[in-house]
Short mmCIF file of C-alpha atoms in Angstrom, two decimals:
data_model
loop_
_atom_site.label_atom_id
_atom_site.label_comp_id
_atom_site.label_asym_id
_atom_site.label_seq_id
_atom_site.Cartn_x
_atom_site.Cartn_y
_atom_site.Cartn_z
CA MET A 1 -17.65 6.41 -18.95
CA ALA A 2 -19.33 3.03 -18.67
CA ARG A 3 -19.28 0.83 -21.75
CA GLU A 4 -22.04 -1.31 -23.20
CA GLY A 5 -21.69 -4.83 -24.49
CA GLY A 6 -19.97 -7.82 -22.97
CA GLU A 7 -19.45 -11.10 -24.69
CA GLY A 8 -22.34 -13.50 -24.03
CA LEU A 9 -23.59 -11.65 -20.94
CA ASP A 10 -26.94 -10.29 -19.78
CA ARG A 11 -26.81 -6.56 -20.41
CA GLY A 12 -29.22 -5.93 -17.54
CA LEU A 13 -26.61 -6.93 -14.95
CA LEU A 14 -23.87 -4.74 -13.56
CA ARG A 15 -20.61 -6.36 -14.71
CA VAL A 16 -17.89 -5.98 -12.09
CA LEU A 17 -14.36 -7.21 -12.78
CA GLN A 18 -12.66 -8.28 -9.56
CA VAL A 19 -8.86 -7.98 -9.80
CA VAL A 20 -6.69 -9.83 -7.31
CA HIS A 21 -2.99 -10.75 -7.18
CA THR A 22 -3.62 -14.48 -6.65
CA PHE A 23 -6.65 -16.66 -6.11
CA LEU A 24 -7.97 -19.97 -4.93
CA PRO A 25 -7.16 -22.81 -5.09
CA GLU A 26 -3.48 -21.81 -5.17
CA SER A 27 -3.76 -19.34 -2.31
CA HIS A 28 -6.16 -19.29 0.66
CA THR A 29 -5.33 -16.06 2.51
CA GLY A 30 -7.86 -13.49 3.67
CA THR A 31 -7.85 -11.37 0.52
CA GLU A 32 -8.65 -14.29 -1.76
CA ILE A 33 -11.32 -15.70 0.56
CA HIS A 34 -12.98 -12.30 0.91
CA THR A 35 -12.93 -11.82 -2.87
CA LEU A 36 -14.57 -15.19 -3.49
CA GLU A 37 -17.26 -14.79 -0.84
CA LEU A 38 -18.01 -11.22 -1.94
CA CYS A 39 -18.41 -12.42 -5.53
CA GLN A 40 -20.74 -15.20 -4.41
CA ALA A 41 -22.92 -12.80 -2.40
CA LEU A 42 -23.06 -10.29 -5.26
CA ASN A 43 -23.83 -13.04 -7.75
CA GLN A 44 -26.76 -14.22 -5.63
CA SER A 45 -28.28 -10.73 -5.73
CA GLY A 46 -29.41 -11.23 -9.31
CA GLU A 47 -28.19 -7.74 -10.20
CA VAL A 48 -24.40 -8.10 -10.31
CA THR A 49 -22.30 -10.51 -12.35
CA PRO A 50 -18.67 -10.80 -11.22
CA LEU A 51 -15.59 -12.01 -13.04
CA VAL A 52 -12.27 -12.55 -11.27
CA PHE A 53 -9.00 -11.65 -13.02
CA ALA A 54 -5.76 -12.93 -11.48
CA PRO A 55 -2.18 -13.62 -12.57
CA ARG A 56 -0.87 -17.18 -12.45
CA VAL A 57 2.78 -18.22 -12.49
CA LYS A 58 2.83 -21.24 -14.79
CA ASP A 59 5.32 -23.00 -17.04
CA GLY A 60 4.40 -25.16 -20.00
CA VAL A 61 2.03 -22.66 -21.61
CA VAL A 62 2.62 -19.79 -23.98
CA PRO A 63 3.34 -16.70 -21.83
CA GLY A 64 0.33 -14.41 -21.87
CA THR A 65 -2.19 -17.26 -22.27
CA LEU A 66 -5.60 -16.56 -20.72
CA GLU A 67 -7.03 -19.57 -18.90
CA LYS A 68 -10.74 -19.61 -18.05
CA GLU A 69 -12.16 -21.68 -15.23
CA GLU A 70 -14.69 -21.60 -12.41
CA VAL A 71 -14.03 -21.54 -8.65
CA ASP A 72 -17.04 -22.34 -6.44
CA GLY A 73 -19.45 -20.97 -8.99
CA ILE A 74 -17.48 -17.82 -9.85
CA PRO A 75 -15.87 -17.42 -13.31
CA VAL A 76 -12.13 -16.74 -13.21
CA VAL A 77 -9.70 -15.65 -15.92
CA ARG A 78 -5.99 -16.27 -15.26
CA ILE A 79 -3.20 -14.56 -17.12
CA CYS A 80 -0.30 -17.04 -17.23
CA HIS A 81 3.32 -15.90 -17.06
CA PRO A 82 6.62 -17.55 -16.09
CA GLU A 83 8.01 -14.79 -13.84
CA THR A 84 8.64 -16.55 -10.52
CA LEU A 85 10.05 -13.39 -8.91
CA ARG A 86 6.64 -11.75 -9.45
CA PRO A 87 7.56 -8.07 -9.93
CA ASP A 88 4.78 -5.57 -9.36
CA ARG A 89 4.91 -4.43 -12.98
CA ASN A 90 4.50 -7.14 -15.59
CA PRO A 91 3.74 -6.41 -19.27
CA LEU A 92 2.04 -9.81 -19.69
CA VAL A 93 -0.35 -9.11 -16.81
CA GLU A 94 -1.10 -5.67 -18.25
CA ALA A 95 -1.73 -7.10 -21.73
CA GLY A 96 -4.04 -9.78 -20.33
CA PHE A 97 -5.95 -7.19 -18.34
CA LYS A 98 -6.51 -5.03 -21.41
CA GLN A 99 -7.65 -8.10 -23.34
CA VAL A 100 -10.24 -8.93 -20.66
CA LEU A 101 -11.44 -5.32 -20.62
CA ASP A 102 -11.92 -5.43 -24.37
CA GLN A 103 -13.71 -8.79 -24.40
CA TRP A 104 -15.84 -8.58 -21.26
CA LYS A 105 -16.47 -4.81 -21.14
CA PRO A 106 -17.05 -4.37 -17.40
CA HIS A 107 -19.04 -1.45 -16.08
CA LEU A 108 -16.83 -1.24 -12.99
CA ILE A 109 -13.55 -2.68 -11.73
CA HIS A 110 -13.00 -3.62 -8.11
CA PHE A 111 -9.28 -3.87 -7.37
CA GLN A 112 -8.80 -6.24 -4.44
CA HIS A 113 -5.00 -6.36 -4.84
CA CYS A 114 -2.56 -5.20 -7.51
CA ALA A 115 0.70 -6.85 -6.44
CA TRP A 116 2.67 -9.29 -8.59
CA GLY A 117 2.24 -7.60 -11.92
CA GLY A 118 -0.75 -5.29 -11.58
CA GLU A 119 0.74 -2.04 -10.36
CA ARG A 120 -0.33 -0.11 -13.46
CA LEU A 121 -3.79 -1.64 -13.80
CA PRO A 122 -5.72 1.23 -12.12
CA GLN A 123 -4.18 3.60 -14.67
CA LEU A 124 -5.04 1.27 -17.56
CA ALA A 125 -8.63 1.05 -16.30
CA ALA A 126 -8.91 4.83 -16.21
CA GLU A 127 -7.44 5.12 -19.71
CA ALA A 128 -10.10 2.64 -20.91
CA GLY A 129 -12.84 4.76 -19.36
CA VAL A 130 -13.85 2.19 -16.72
CA PRO A 131 -14.45 3.51 -13.17
CA SER A 132 -12.91 1.60 -10.29
CA VAL A 133 -12.86 1.11 -6.54
CA TYR A 134 -9.99 -0.34 -4.51
CA THR A 135 -10.04 -2.32 -1.25
CA LEU A 136 -7.11 -1.73 1.10
CA HIS A 137 -6.48 -5.29 2.28
CA ASP A 138 -2.92 -4.62 3.47
CA TYR A 139 -0.15 -2.00 3.23
CA TRP A 140 0.93 -2.83 -0.32
CA GLY A 141 0.16 0.72 -1.44
CA ILE A 142 2.78 1.94 1.04
CA CYS A 143 5.12 -1.03 1.52
CA PRO A 144 6.31 -3.38 -1.27
CA ARG A 145 6.28 -6.27 1.21
CA SER A 146 2.70 -5.33 2.24
CA THR A 147 3.32 -5.65 6.00
CA LEU A 148 5.26 -2.53 7.09
CA LEU A 149 7.67 -4.92 8.78
CA THR A 150 11.36 -5.20 8.00
CA VAL A 151 12.83 -8.60 7.15
CA GLN A 152 14.11 -8.64 10.75
CA GLY A 153 10.48 -8.51 11.91
CA GLU A 154 10.63 -4.96 13.24
CA LEU A 155 7.89 -2.39 12.68
CA CYS A 156 8.89 -0.15 9.79
CA PRO A 157 8.15 3.59 9.65
CA GLY A 158 7.67 3.33 5.89
CA PRO A 159 9.69 3.55 2.70
CA GLY A 160 10.68 7.20 3.06
CA THR A 161 10.41 9.62 0.18
CA THR A 162 12.43 7.58 -2.33
CA GLY A 163 11.95 3.96 -1.32
CA ALA A 164 15.70 3.38 -1.03
CA ARG A 165 15.17 2.30 2.59
CA CYS A 166 13.23 -0.73 1.31
CA LEU A 167 16.16 -1.87 -0.81
CA ASP A 168 18.62 -1.41 2.05
CA GLN A 169 16.57 -2.87 4.89
CA CYS A 170 14.49 -5.54 3.18
CA TRP A 171 16.77 -6.95 0.52
CA LEU A 172 20.41 -6.24 1.34
CA GLU A 173 19.79 -7.02 5.03
CA ARG A 174 17.77 -10.16 4.37
CA PRO A 175 19.13 -13.21 6.24
CA GLY A 176 21.09 -15.77 4.24
CA ARG A 177 24.28 -14.95 2.32
CA ARG A 178 24.02 -11.34 3.50
CA THR A 179 27.73 -10.55 3.20
CA LEU A 180 28.00 -12.05 -0.28
CA ARG A 181 24.84 -10.25 -1.36
CA LYS A 182 26.16 -6.88 -0.23
CA ALA A 183 29.52 -7.45 -1.86
CA ALA A 184 27.97 -8.50 -5.17
CA TRP A 185 25.56 -5.57 -5.08
CA GLY A 186 28.32 -3.09 -4.32
CA LEU A 187 30.38 -4.36 -7.24
CA ASP A 188 27.36 -4.37 -9.52
CA SER A 189 26.58 -0.76 -8.52
CA LEU A 190 30.14 0.33 -9.34
CA THR A 191 29.78 -1.12 -12.84
CA GLY A 192 26.44 0.56 -13.48
CA HIS A 193 24.62 -2.75 -12.91
CA ARG A 194 26.22 -4.41 -15.90
CA LEU A 195 27.74 -7.48 -14.22
CA PRO A 196 26.66 -10.82 -15.73
CA VAL A 197 23.87 -12.44 -13.71
CA LEU A 198 25.59 -15.55 -12.36
CA PRO A 199 24.52 -17.83 -9.47
CA ALA A 200 27.68 -16.96 -7.55
CA LEU A 201 26.73 -13.28 -7.51
CA SER A 202 23.91 -13.86 -5.03
CA GLY A 203 20.67 -12.74 -6.55
CA LEU A 204 21.65 -9.83 -8.76
CA ARG A 205 18.59 -10.32 -10.95
CA GLU A 206 16.31 -10.04 -7.92
CA GLY A 207 18.25 -7.02 -6.68
CA ARG A 208 17.90 -5.23 -10.00
CA MET A 209 14.19 -5.98 -10.01
CA HIS A 210 13.91 -4.42 -6.54
CA LEU A 211 16.01 -1.44 -7.60
CA GLU A 212 13.61 -0.77 -10.44
CA GLY A 213 10.48 -1.57 -8.46
CA TRP A 214 11.24 -0.18 -5.00
CA VAL A 215 13.36 2.91 -5.53
CA GLY A 216 10.97 5.62 -6.67
CA ARG A 217 7.96 3.50 -5.66
CA PRO A 218 6.42 5.92 -3.09
CA HIS A 219 5.93 8.65 -5.66
CA ARG A 220 4.82 6.16 -8.31
CA LEU A 221 2.21 4.50 -6.08
CA GLN A 222 0.82 7.78 -4.83
CA ALA A 223 0.36 8.86 -8.44
CA LEU A 224 -1.34 5.57 -9.34
CA MET A 225 -3.69 5.86 -6.36
CA GLU A 226 -5.22 8.90 -8.02
CA PHE A 227 -7.09 6.72 -10.52
CA PRO A 228 -9.68 4.79 -8.43
CA THR A 229 -12.78 6.80 -7.55
CA ALA A 230 -13.08 5.35 -4.05
CA PHE A 231 -11.14 3.18 -1.61
CA ILE A 232 -12.67 0.68 0.80
CA ALA A 233 -11.10 0.56 4.26
CA PRO A 234 -12.26 -2.44 6.33
CA SER A 235 -11.30 -0.77 9.63
CA LYS A 236 -10.73 2.65 11.17
CA HIS A 237 -7.07 1.76 11.52
CA VAL A 238 -6.68 1.22 7.78
CA ALA A 239 -8.40 4.51 6.99
CA GLN A 240 -6.12 6.34 9.42
CA ARG A 241 -2.98 4.65 8.11
CA TYR A 242 -3.66 5.47 4.48
CA GLY A 243 -4.97 8.91 5.38
CA ALA A 244 -1.65 9.69 7.07
CA TRP A 245 0.13 8.36 3.98
CA GLY A 246 -1.67 10.93 1.85
CA LEU A 247 -4.86 9.30 0.56
CA GLU A 248 -7.68 11.84 0.63
CA THR A 249 -10.18 10.99 3.36
CA GLU A 250 -13.10 11.95 1.11
CA ARG A 251 -12.26 8.96 -1.09
CA LEU A 252 -12.12 6.50 1.82
CA GLU A 253 -15.24 4.45 2.46
CA ARG A 254 -15.23 2.30 5.60
CA ILE A 255 -16.90 -1.01 4.83
CA PRO A 256 -15.99 -3.73 7.38
CA HIS A 257 -15.63 -7.25 6.07
CA GLY A 258 -18.25 -9.88 6.75
CA VAL A 259 -18.32 -13.66 6.85
CA ASN A 260 -20.26 -16.20 4.84
CA ALA A 261 -22.45 -17.67 7.57
CA ALA A 262 -23.64 -20.73 5.61
CA TRP A 263 -21.07 -23.07 7.15
CA ALA A 264 -22.21 -22.20 10.69
CA ARG A 265 -25.97 -22.79 10.30
CA ASP A 266 -25.94 -26.39 11.50
CA LEU A 267 -23.29 -26.10 14.18
CA PRO A 268 -24.38 -27.49 17.55
CA SER A 269 -24.15 -25.28 20.59
CA PRO A 270 -20.71 -25.51 22.21
CA PRO A 271 -20.73 -27.95 25.13
CA VAL A 272 -20.42 -26.71 28.69
CA ARG A 273 -16.88 -27.50 29.80
CA ALA A 274 -16.30 -29.40 32.99
CA GLU A 275 -13.70 -27.93 35.31
CA ALA A 276 -11.36 -30.86 34.67
CA ASP A 277 -11.48 -30.53 30.88
CA ALA A 278 -8.37 -29.27 29.12
CA VAL A 279 -8.82 -25.89 27.43
CA ARG A 280 -8.61 -26.29 23.67
CA PHE A 281 -6.64 -23.42 22.11
CA GLY A 282 -6.40 -23.04 18.36
CA PHE A 283 -4.46 -21.12 15.72
CA ILE A 284 -5.58 -20.65 12.10
CA GLY A 285 -3.34 -18.77 9.72
CA THR A 286 -0.32 -18.53 7.49
CA PRO A 287 2.90 -19.58 9.26
CA LEU A 288 4.90 -16.40 8.69
CA PRO A 289 6.77 -14.41 11.37
CA HIS A 290 4.35 -11.47 11.36
CA LYS A 291 1.49 -13.80 12.37
CA GLY A 292 3.21 -14.41 15.72
CA LEU A 293 2.81 -18.18 15.91
CA HIS A 294 6.24 -18.48 17.56
CA LEU A 295 4.96 -16.36 20.46
CA LEU A 296 1.89 -18.55 20.90
CA ILE A 297 3.96 -21.74 20.95
CA GLU A 298 6.31 -20.32 23.57
CA ALA A 299 3.45 -18.97 25.71
CA PHE A 300 1.63 -22.30 25.53
CA SER A 301 4.78 -24.25 26.46
CA ARG A 302 4.82 -22.48 29.84
CA LEU A 303 1.34 -23.70 30.83
CA PRO A 304 1.02 -26.61 33.28
CA GLN A 305 0.93 -29.88 31.39
CA GLY A 306 -2.51 -31.41 31.03
CA GLY A 307 -4.43 -28.18 31.49
CA ALA A 308 -4.64 -27.23 27.85
CA THR A 309 -4.09 -28.35 24.27
CA LEU A 310 -3.10 -26.34 21.20
CA THR A 311 -4.08 -27.26 17.66
CA ILE A 312 -2.22 -25.42 14.90
CA HIS A 313 -4.03 -25.26 11.58
CA ALA A 314 -1.08 -24.27 9.42
CA HIS A 315 1.37 -25.91 7.05
CA LEU A 316 4.61 -26.34 9.06
CA ASP A 317 6.47 -28.73 6.75
CA ASP A 318 6.97 -26.46 3.74
CA PRO A 319 10.63 -26.74 2.60
CA ALA A 320 10.41 -23.20 1.21
CA ASN A 321 9.48 -21.75 4.61
CA PRO A 322 12.37 -22.06 7.12
CA TYR A 323 10.35 -20.27 9.80
CA ALA A 324 7.55 -22.84 9.55
CA LEU A 325 10.01 -25.75 9.53
CA GLU A 326 11.66 -24.48 12.71
CA LEU A 327 8.29 -24.16 14.43
CA GLY A 328 7.34 -27.66 13.31
CA ILE A 329 10.47 -29.08 14.96
CA ARG A 330 9.72 -27.11 18.13
CA CYS A 331 6.13 -28.37 18.26
CA ALA A 332 7.23 -31.99 17.91
CA SER A 333 9.08 -31.68 21.22
CA LEU A 334 6.20 -30.14 23.17
CA PRO A 335 3.35 -32.12 24.76
CA GLY A 336 -0.19 -30.98 24.08
CA ILE A 337 0.45 -29.49 20.63
CA THR A 338 -1.07 -30.92 17.45
CA VAL A 339 -0.09 -29.63 14.02
CA ALA A 340 -3.20 -30.26 11.95
CA GLY A 341 -2.10 -28.50 8.77
CA ARG A 342 -4.33 -26.62 6.36
CA PHE A 343 -7.95 -27.53 5.74
CA PRO A 344 -10.57 -26.91 3.03
CA ARG A 345 -13.06 -24.12 3.69
CA GLU A 346 -15.94 -26.58 3.91
CA ARG A 347 -14.37 -27.94 7.14
CA LEU A 348 -14.29 -24.55 8.87
CA GLY A 349 -17.18 -25.33 11.17
CA GLN A 350 -15.66 -28.66 12.15
CA VAL A 351 -12.33 -26.97 12.87
CA PHE A 352 -13.94 -24.43 15.20
CA GLN A 353 -15.87 -27.19 16.95
CA GLY A 354 -12.48 -28.50 18.03
CA MET A 355 -11.48 -25.38 19.98
CA ASP A 356 -12.62 -23.24 22.88
CA VAL A 357 -10.33 -20.27 22.25
CA LEU A 358 -8.88 -18.92 19.01
CA VAL A 359 -5.58 -17.07 19.48
CA VAL A 360 -4.52 -14.35 16.98
CA PRO A 361 -1.03 -13.29 18.19
CA SER A 362 -0.07 -11.06 15.25
CA VAL A 363 2.97 -8.81 15.55
CA TRP A 364 2.09 -6.68 12.54
CA GLU A 365 -0.73 -4.18 12.18
CA GLU A 366 -3.53 -6.44 10.99
CA MET A 367 -5.92 -4.63 8.69
CA PHE A 368 -9.03 -6.34 10.04
CA GLY A 369 -9.17 -9.90 11.38
CA LEU A 370 -11.72 -11.94 9.46
CA VAL A 371 -10.89 -15.08 11.43
CA VAL A 372 -12.08 -13.33 14.60
CA LEU A 373 -15.56 -12.94 13.11
CA GLU A 374 -15.53 -16.57 11.99
CA ALA A 375 -14.60 -17.76 15.48
CA ARG A 376 -17.41 -15.77 17.05
CA LEU A 377 -19.91 -17.15 14.59
CA ALA A 378 -18.93 -20.60 15.87
CA GLY A 379 -19.21 -19.60 19.53
CA VAL A 380 -15.43 -19.61 20.12
CA ALA A 381 -13.72 -17.10 22.42
CA VAL A 382 -10.84 -15.00 21.07
CA VAL A 383 -7.49 -13.65 22.21
CA VAL A 384 -5.95 -11.01 19.95
CA SER A 385 -2.87 -8.83 20.03
CA GLU A 386 -3.29 -5.08 20.30
CA MET A 387 -2.24 -4.41 16.73
CA GLY A 388 -3.88 -2.66 13.80
CA GLY A 389 -7.58 -3.29 13.34
CA LEU A 390 -7.82 -6.28 15.73
CA PRO A 391 -8.69 -4.24 18.87
CA GLU A 392 -11.61 -2.68 16.99
CA LEU A 393 -13.26 -6.12 16.96
CA VAL A 394 -12.74 -7.07 20.62
CA ARG A 395 -13.74 -5.37 23.86
CA ASN A 396 -11.02 -6.43 26.25
CA ARG A 397 -12.29 -8.65 29.11
CA VAL A 398 -15.87 -8.19 27.85
CA ASP A 399 -16.07 -10.37 24.73
CA GLY A 400 -12.43 -11.41 24.37
CA LEU A 401 -8.93 -10.67 25.62
CA VAL A 402 -6.54 -8.14 24.08
CA VAL A 403 -2.83 -8.51 24.87
CA PRO A 404 0.24 -6.37 24.13
CA PRO A 405 1.92 -7.49 20.89
CA ASP A 406 5.22 -9.31 20.48
CA ARG A 407 5.51 -10.25 24.17
CA VAL A 408 5.31 -13.80 25.50
CA ASP A 409 4.53 -13.03 29.15
CA PRO A 410 1.20 -11.20 28.62
CA LEU A 411 0.10 -13.82 26.10
CA HIS A 412 0.99 -16.59 28.55
CA GLY A 413 -1.00 -14.78 31.22
CA ALA A 414 -4.04 -14.60 28.98
CA LEU A 415 -3.85 -18.32 28.17
CA LYS A 416 -3.45 -19.19 31.84
CA ARG A 417 -6.61 -17.27 32.71
CA PHE A 418 -8.62 -19.71 30.60
CA VAL A 419 -6.96 -22.65 32.34
CA ASP A 420 -7.64 -21.17 35.80
CA GLU A 421 -11.21 -20.04 34.99
CA PRO A 422 -13.05 -22.91 33.24
CA ALA A 423 -16.15 -20.77 32.49
CA LEU A 424 -14.22 -17.84 30.99
CA ALA A 425 -14.23 -19.00 27.35
CA ARG A 426 -18.00 -19.57 27.34
CA ARG A 427 -18.67 -16.24 29.08
CA LEU A 428 -16.55 -14.18 26.66
CA ALA A 429 -17.93 -15.95 23.59
CA GLY A 430 -21.49 -15.41 24.82
CA ALA A 431 -20.93 -11.65 25.20
CA ALA A 432 -19.79 -11.18 21.59
CA PRO A 433 -21.93 -8.90 19.41
CA PRO A 434 -23.83 -10.30 16.41
CA THR A 435 -21.42 -11.38 13.68
CA ARG A 436 -21.38 -9.20 10.59
CA THR A 437 -22.26 -11.26 7.54
CA MET A 438 -20.96 -11.17 4.00
CA GLN A 439 -24.48 -10.25 2.86
CA GLU A 440 -24.24 -7.04 4.90
CA CYS A 441 -20.78 -6.33 3.51
CA ALA A 442 -21.92 -7.05 -0.05
CA ALA A 443 -24.94 -4.74 0.34
CA GLU A 444 -22.73 -1.80 1.35
CA THR A 445 -20.24 -2.63 -1.39
CA ALA A 446 -23.02 -2.75 -3.99
CA ARG A 447 -24.24 0.66 -2.88
CA LEU A 448 -20.75 1.98 -3.47
CA TYR A 449 -20.73 0.35 -6.91
CA ALA A 450 -23.98 2.18 -7.67
CA ARG A 451 -22.56 5.54 -6.73
CA VAL A 452 -19.29 5.05 -8.58
CA SER A 453 -20.78 3.58 -11.76
CA GLY A 454 -23.58 6.12 -11.85
CA ARG A 455 -25.74 3.83 -13.95
CA TRP A 456 -27.46 1.35 -11.64
CA THR A 457 -30.26 1.75 -9.10
CA GLY A 458 -29.54 -1.48 -7.25
CA ALA A 459 -33.05 -2.12 -5.96
CA ARG A 460 -32.00 -5.48 -4.47
CA TRP A 461 -29.71 -3.61 -2.05
CA GLY A 462 -32.02 -0.69 -1.29
CA VAL A 463 -30.15 1.87 -3.39
CA GLU A 464 -32.56 4.67 -4.27
CA SER A 465 -30.25 6.72 -6.44
CA PRO A 466 -26.76 6.25 -7.87
CA THR A 467 -26.01 9.81 -6.75
CA SER A 468 -26.68 9.16 -3.04
CA PRO A 469 -23.81 10.59 -0.94
CA PRO A 470 -21.26 7.99 0.22
CA ARG A 471 -20.56 7.18 3.85
CA LYS A 472 -17.10 8.54 4.52
CA GLY A 473 -14.36 6.80 6.43
CA GLU A 474 -14.24 7.44 10.16
#
């Protein structure tokens, strides 16, 4: 049942609380960027007012403090807590969420992500009488690590019926002090998990958190997924994955993501490459093993020198990321590679102007591939791995190249084609279909809001009736 009120807000607007596990400027991954750009598009409609709610790990403030700020024109409320391990159930996050519900009185809640403290939030929303929708940005509903990859980088069949497999394969088998970790855990298990938490006992506190959070998680998450009215799947692959997991297909709404096209309006047409020009390859993403950057670096290293360059837009000098550090050392020894680091969103157009081909070599089942749409908007060709939702965006050898995942040789072959065929990048980029915009995505999302809330006609988005039947997932 929708509630009236809302502190200091226009009662004629549909108030939608956007819940996400982290947000800009601290984190710049796809979920956060999509959330921000969706909020901006909805805000511009004149019929929806969004508010973002996100946890923030922060010392020096009273735990449970709500901090209010604005990010690129969108109001944000942060619930501060000191828990650096970030368990998926956090009483402070839950208390802050209930406080925001009471003060802001949203008509609808859009859960973008519920990790790192928000596992119970869909239930709390239902108990408060606020309807909700949930976007499936990754596999967090199935996998506590969100990727369905083991710590060894292998594709995982899932947590099983109890979730014990997650504890065994993704904590006990994690690299670094593995033998000591297993010994300490075995001893702690024999004592009923009553050993003192000492540094020498190799992460017992983290292990106990995983024991509580991961074992029993499959049943718990499936029960919690009963609370949202509808789920947004950005690709057919996502809908199929969660459908096989047990989510009812009648609650799955396929709404592909879109991109904010404002940054691309003034981009010049890409120049025609001369045959002697080096092909400019690029990578944009988070330097984690499942993104496959190591494969791209190895494939590029086998190209003839002088025929191509590779610019990596990722942070490879993070002391907390051994994988990135290792890749940074490797890149320093290879000619033709530039590590450009991260960049602000306002430079996106400039970044794409510096490449002919974007390479997305993921080894996990990507849910969508927003960066592919962004590249196409800038007139850049794409190479993607045949994983998850990525092949849905690219017609192989028509408007991009699709390569088998987790294999260097096919990726090298794809890169070499661009070196051998100077006109290939321009031809593939020119054959790409029109890029889906965030305005289109926001319009479909707003129609879903209208149906779920049952109280808003949404004339700005062409919604005739809040009872119009939804478009089901394919």
